[in-house]
Amino acid sequence: MKVIEALKSRKSIRVYKPDPVAPEVIREIVEAANRAPSWANTQPWEVYVAGGAPLDNLRKRYLENFQKEIAPAPEITIPAEWPEAHRERINQLGAGRFAALGIARDDREARRKTTEMNFNFFGAPHVVFLCMDRNLTSWSLFDLGSFAMGFMLAAEEKGLNTIPAVMLVAYPELIRKELKIPEHLAIVMGIAFGYGDLESIHNQFDTPRRKIDEFLKLVGI
Ligand SMILES: Cc1cc2nc3c(=O)[nH]c(=O)nc-3n(C[C@H](O)[C@H](O)[C@H](O)COP(=O)(O)O)c2cc1C
C-alpha cells in the first residue's frame, strides 16, 4: 500500500470484530511507527498495547464509570472552550454523524448509547496507550503524534482499522493500575485497533475536510 493511499483510506472505525491481532503483526506495526521523527531523536514514546483479560477488565470498569456518570478526566485536560471556527466544525461533525446514524437531535438515549461505545472501547480487541515521561514538554507530544500517525498508517497497510480517541484515556488511574504503568509516565492518548466491522452503520460516515485553499498559503511558489 502506498502512503498517500493509506492516508486517504484511513478513517476512524467505531465497531470492531472481536478477533485478536497476531502479536507479530502488532510488533511489525510498532517497528514501523518507531521510525517516527522526534526532538533530537529523544524517542519519547512508551507504548502499552492491551488485549485479552486486562483490556476486558478495564472495559468493564470503564462501562461502570460511564453508568455512574463519572466525568472523564484524561491527563491532558479536555478543553472547556474552542475558538468559534473549531467549535463549528465540532458541531458539524456531531450533526453529520448523528444524521448518518438516523439519530434525532433530541433522542438523548440513542446519543447516550453512541457515546457509551467509547467506554466499551468500540468493541476492539486491542487498545494501544501512548505514554511519555511527565517532565517532557509539548514538543514531545508532537513526537507522540507522529508515532500515532505512523501506527495508524502501518495498521492500515496490514488490513487493520483504528480509532484515536481521548475517551480511551478517560480514566487514567484505571489504566495505570490494570497495566501497571509507572507513576512517572503520563498516559497521553489511546488508539483502539483491530479488524473493523465495516458493514456496521457506525462505520459508514466519512468526515469532511476543509478545502486546502482555506488554510494553505503558498509563499514564493
Ligand atoms: C486527539 C483525538 C481525540 C479523539 N477523541 C475521540 C473520541 O473520544 N471519540 C471518538 O469517537 N472519536 C475521537 N476522535 C476521532 C475524531 O473524531 C476523528 O479523527 C475525526 O472526526 C476525523 O475523522 P476520521 O478519523 O474518520 O478521518 C479523536 C481524534 C483525535 C485525533
Coordinates of C-alpha atoms and ligand atoms in Angstrom, one line a residue:
M1 CA 0.0 0.0 0.0
K2 CA 1.3 3.5 -0.9
V3 CA 1.5 6.1 1.8
I4 CA -1.0 8.5 0.1
E5 CA -3.4 5.6 -0.5
A6 CA -3.2 4.8 3.2
L7 CA -3.7 8.4 4.2
K8 CA -6.8 8.5 2.1
S9 CA -8.3 5.2 3.1
R10 CA -7.7 5.6 6.9
K11 CA -10.8 6.7 8.8
S12 CA -11.9 6.2 12.4
I13 CA -13.7 2.9 12.8
R14 CA -16.1 2.6 15.8
V15 CA -17.3 -1.0 15.6
Y16 CA -14.9 -4.0 15.6
K17 CA -14.9 -7.7 15.3
P18 CA -13.6 -9.4 18.4
D19 CA -10.8 -11.3 16.6
P20 CA -7.4 -10.5 18.2
V21 CA -4.4 -9.3 16.1
A22 CA -1.4 -11.6 15.9
P23 CA 1.4 -10.4 18.2
E24 CA 3.9 -10.5 15.3
V25 CA 1.6 -8.1 13.3
I26 CA 1.4 -5.8 16.3
R27 CA 5.2 -5.8 16.6
E28 CA 5.6 -5.1 12.9
I29 CA 3.3 -2.1 13.2
V30 CA 5.2 -0.8 16.2
E31 CA 8.5 -1.3 14.4
A32 CA 7.2 0.9 11.6
A33 CA 5.8 3.6 13.9
N34 CA 9.1 3.6 15.8
R35 CA 10.7 5.3 12.7
A36 CA 8.8 8.5 13.7
P37 CA 11.0 11.6 13.9
S38 CA 11.4 13.2 17.3
W39 CA 13.2 16.1 19.0
A40 CA 16.9 15.2 18.8
N41 CA 15.9 11.6 18.4
T42 CA 14.6 11.5 22.0
Q43 CA 12.0 8.9 21.0
P44 CA 9.8 9.8 24.0
W45 CA 7.1 7.2 23.4
E46 CA 6.4 4.5 26.0
V47 CA 3.9 2.1 24.4
Y48 CA 1.4 -0.2 26.2
V49 CA -0.7 -2.5 23.9
A50 CA -3.5 -4.1 25.8
G51 CA -5.7 -7.1 24.9
G52 CA -7.3 -10.1 26.4
A53 CA -8.2 -10.2 30.1
P54 CA -6.5 -6.9 31.2
L55 CA -8.3 -5.0 28.4
D56 CA -11.6 -6.7 29.3
N57 CA -11.2 -5.8 33.0
L58 CA -10.6 -2.2 32.0
R59 CA -13.5 -2.2 29.7
K60 CA -15.8 -3.4 32.5
R61 CA -14.5 -0.7 34.8
Y62 CA -14.9 2.0 32.2
L63 CA -18.5 0.9 31.5
E64 CA -19.2 1.0 35.2
N65 CA -17.8 4.5 35.5
F66 CA -19.9 5.6 32.4
Q67 CA -23.0 4.2 34.0
K68 CA -22.2 6.1 37.2
E69 CA -21.7 9.2 35.1
I70 CA -18.2 9.7 36.5
A71 CA -16.7 12.5 34.5
P72 CA -13.8 11.6 32.1
A73 CA -10.5 13.1 33.4
P74 CA -7.7 12.4 30.9
E75 CA -4.3 13.6 32.0
I76 CA -4.3 16.2 29.2
T77 CA -7.4 18.1 30.1
I78 CA -10.4 18.3 27.7
P79 CA -10.6 22.0 26.5
A80 CA -13.6 23.8 28.1
E81 CA -13.8 26.1 25.1
W82 CA -12.8 26.2 21.4
P83 CA -12.3 29.1 19.1
E84 CA -15.5 29.6 17.1
A85 CA -14.5 28.1 13.8
H86 CA -13.3 25.0 15.6
R87 CA -16.5 24.8 17.7
E88 CA -18.4 25.0 14.4
R89 CA -16.5 22.0 12.9
I90 CA -17.1 20.0 16.1
N91 CA -20.9 20.8 15.8
Q92 CA -20.9 19.8 12.2
L93 CA -19.1 16.5 12.9
G94 CA -21.7 15.7 15.6
A95 CA -24.7 16.7 13.4
G96 CA -23.3 14.7 10.4
R97 CA -22.6 11.6 12.4
F98 CA -25.9 11.5 14.1
A99 CA -27.8 12.2 10.8
A100 CA -25.9 9.3 9.2
L101 CA -27.0 7.1 12.1
G102 CA -30.6 8.3 11.8
I103 CA -30.5 9.6 15.3
A104 CA -32.6 12.6 16.0
R105 CA -31.1 15.7 17.8
D106 CA -33.4 15.2 20.8
D107 CA -33.0 11.4 21.1
R108 CA -30.9 11.5 24.2
E109 CA -31.0 7.8 24.8
A110 CA -29.7 6.9 21.3
R111 CA -27.0 9.6 21.7
R112 CA -26.0 8.2 25.1
K113 CA -25.7 4.6 23.6
T114 CA -23.4 6.0 20.9
T115 CA -21.3 7.7 23.5
E116 CA -21.2 4.5 25.5
M117 CA -19.4 2.8 22.6
N118 CA -16.3 4.8 23.5
F119 CA -16.3 3.3 27.0
N120 CA -16.7 -0.2 25.5
F121 CA -13.5 0.6 23.5
F122 CA -15.7 0.3 20.4
G123 CA -15.6 -3.5 20.9
A124 CA -12.0 -3.5 19.7
P125 CA -9.7 -6.4 20.8
H126 CA -6.8 -4.0 21.4
V127 CA -6.0 -0.5 22.6
V128 CA -2.6 1.0 22.4
F129 CA -1.9 3.5 25.1
L130 CA 0.8 6.1 24.3
C131 CA 2.7 7.4 27.3
M132 CA 5.6 9.7 28.0
D133 CA 7.7 11.0 30.9
R134 CA 5.7 13.6 32.8
N135 CA 8.7 16.0 32.7
L136 CA 8.6 16.3 29.0
T137 CA 7.0 19.3 27.2
S138 CA 4.5 19.8 24.4
W139 CA 7.4 19.2 21.9
S140 CA 7.3 15.6 22.9
L141 CA 3.5 15.5 22.3
F142 CA 4.3 16.4 18.7
D143 CA 6.6 13.3 18.6
L144 CA 3.9 11.1 20.1
G145 CA 1.5 12.4 17.4
S146 CA 4.0 11.4 14.7
F147 CA 4.3 8.0 16.3
A148 CA 0.5 7.7 16.4
M149 CA 0.1 8.5 12.8
G150 CA 2.8 6.0 11.8
F151 CA 1.0 3.4 13.9
M152 CA -2.4 4.1 12.2
L153 CA -0.9 4.1 8.7
A154 CA 1.1 0.9 9.3
A155 CA -2.1 -0.7 10.7
E156 CA -4.0 0.4 7.6
E157 CA -1.4 -1.4 5.4
K158 CA -1.9 -4.5 7.5
G159 CA -5.6 -4.5 6.8
L160 CA -6.5 -3.3 10.3
N161 CA -8.6 -0.4 11.4
T162 CA -8.0 2.2 14.1
I163 CA -9.6 5.0 16.1
P164 CA -7.6 7.5 18.1
A165 CA -9.9 8.5 21.0
V166 CA -9.4 10.7 24.1
M167 CA -12.3 8.7 25.8
L168 CA -10.0 5.7 25.8
V169 CA -7.9 7.6 28.3
A170 CA -10.9 8.9 30.2
Y171 CA -9.9 7.2 33.5
P172 CA -6.0 7.1 33.5
E173 CA -5.8 5.7 37.1
L174 CA -7.8 2.6 36.0
I175 CA -5.4 2.1 33.1
R176 CA -2.3 2.7 35.3
K177 CA -3.5 0.1 37.8
E178 CA -4.5 -2.6 35.3
L179 CA -1.5 -2.2 33.0
K180 CA 1.0 -1.4 35.8
I181 CA 2.1 1.8 34.2
P182 CA 4.6 3.6 36.5
E183 CA 3.7 7.0 38.0
H184 CA 6.4 8.9 36.2
L185 CA 4.7 8.3 32.9
A186 CA 1.8 10.4 31.7
I187 CA -0.9 8.4 29.9
V188 CA -1.4 10.7 26.9
M189 CA -3.7 9.0 24.3
G190 CA -5.3 5.8 23.3
I191 CA -5.8 4.2 19.9
A192 CA -8.2 1.3 19.6
F193 CA -7.5 -1.1 16.8
G194 CA -8.4 -4.5 15.2
Y195 CA -10.4 -5.7 12.4
G196 CA -13.3 -3.3 11.8
D197 CA -16.9 -4.5 11.2
L198 CA -17.0 -2.4 8.0
E199 CA -20.7 -3.3 7.4
S200 CA -21.8 -1.6 10.7
I201 CA -23.9 1.6 10.2
H202 CA -21.5 3.3 12.7
N203 CA -18.7 2.9 10.1
Q204 CA -20.4 4.4 7.1
F205 CA -19.8 8.0 7.8
D206 CA -16.9 9.8 6.1
T207 CA -15.7 13.0 7.7
P208 CA -15.3 16.1 5.5
R209 CA -12.2 18.2 5.3
R210 CA -11.6 21.9 4.7
K211 CA -10.6 22.8 1.2
I212 CA -6.9 23.3 1.3
D213 CA -7.1 26.8 0.0
E214 CA -8.8 27.8 3.2
F215 CA -5.6 27.2 5.2
L216 CA -2.8 26.9 2.7
K217 CA -0.6 29.8 1.8
L218 CA 1.9 29.1 -0.9
V219 CA 4.5 31.8 -0.5
G220 CA 7.1 32.4 -3.2
I221 CA 5.8 29.3 -5.1
Ligands
LIG1 C1 -6.9 13.7 19.8 C2 -8.1 13.0 19.2 C3 -9.1 12.6 20.1 C4 -10.3 11.9 19.6 N1 -11.2 11.5 20.5 C5 -12.3 10.8 20.1 C6 -13.2 10.2 21.0 O1 -13.0 10.3 22.2 N2 -14.2 9.5 20.5 C7 -14.4 9.3 19.2 O2 -15.4 8.7 18.8 N3 -13.5 9.8 18.3 C8 -12.5 10.5 18.7 N4 -11.5 11.0 17.8 C9 -11.7 10.8 16.3 C10 -12.1 12.0 15.6 O3 -13.4 12.4 15.8 C11 -11.8 11.8 14.1 O4 -10.4 11.6 13.9 C12 -12.2 13.0 13.2 O5 -13.6 13.2 13.3 C13 -11.8 12.8 11.8 O6 -12.4 11.6 11.3 P1 -11.6 10.4 10.7 O7 -10.6 9.9 11.8 O8 -12.6 9.3 10.4 O9 -10.9 10.9 9.5 C14 -10.4 11.7 18.2 C15 -9.3 12.0 17.4 C16 -8.2 12.6 17.9 C17 -7.1 12.9 16.9

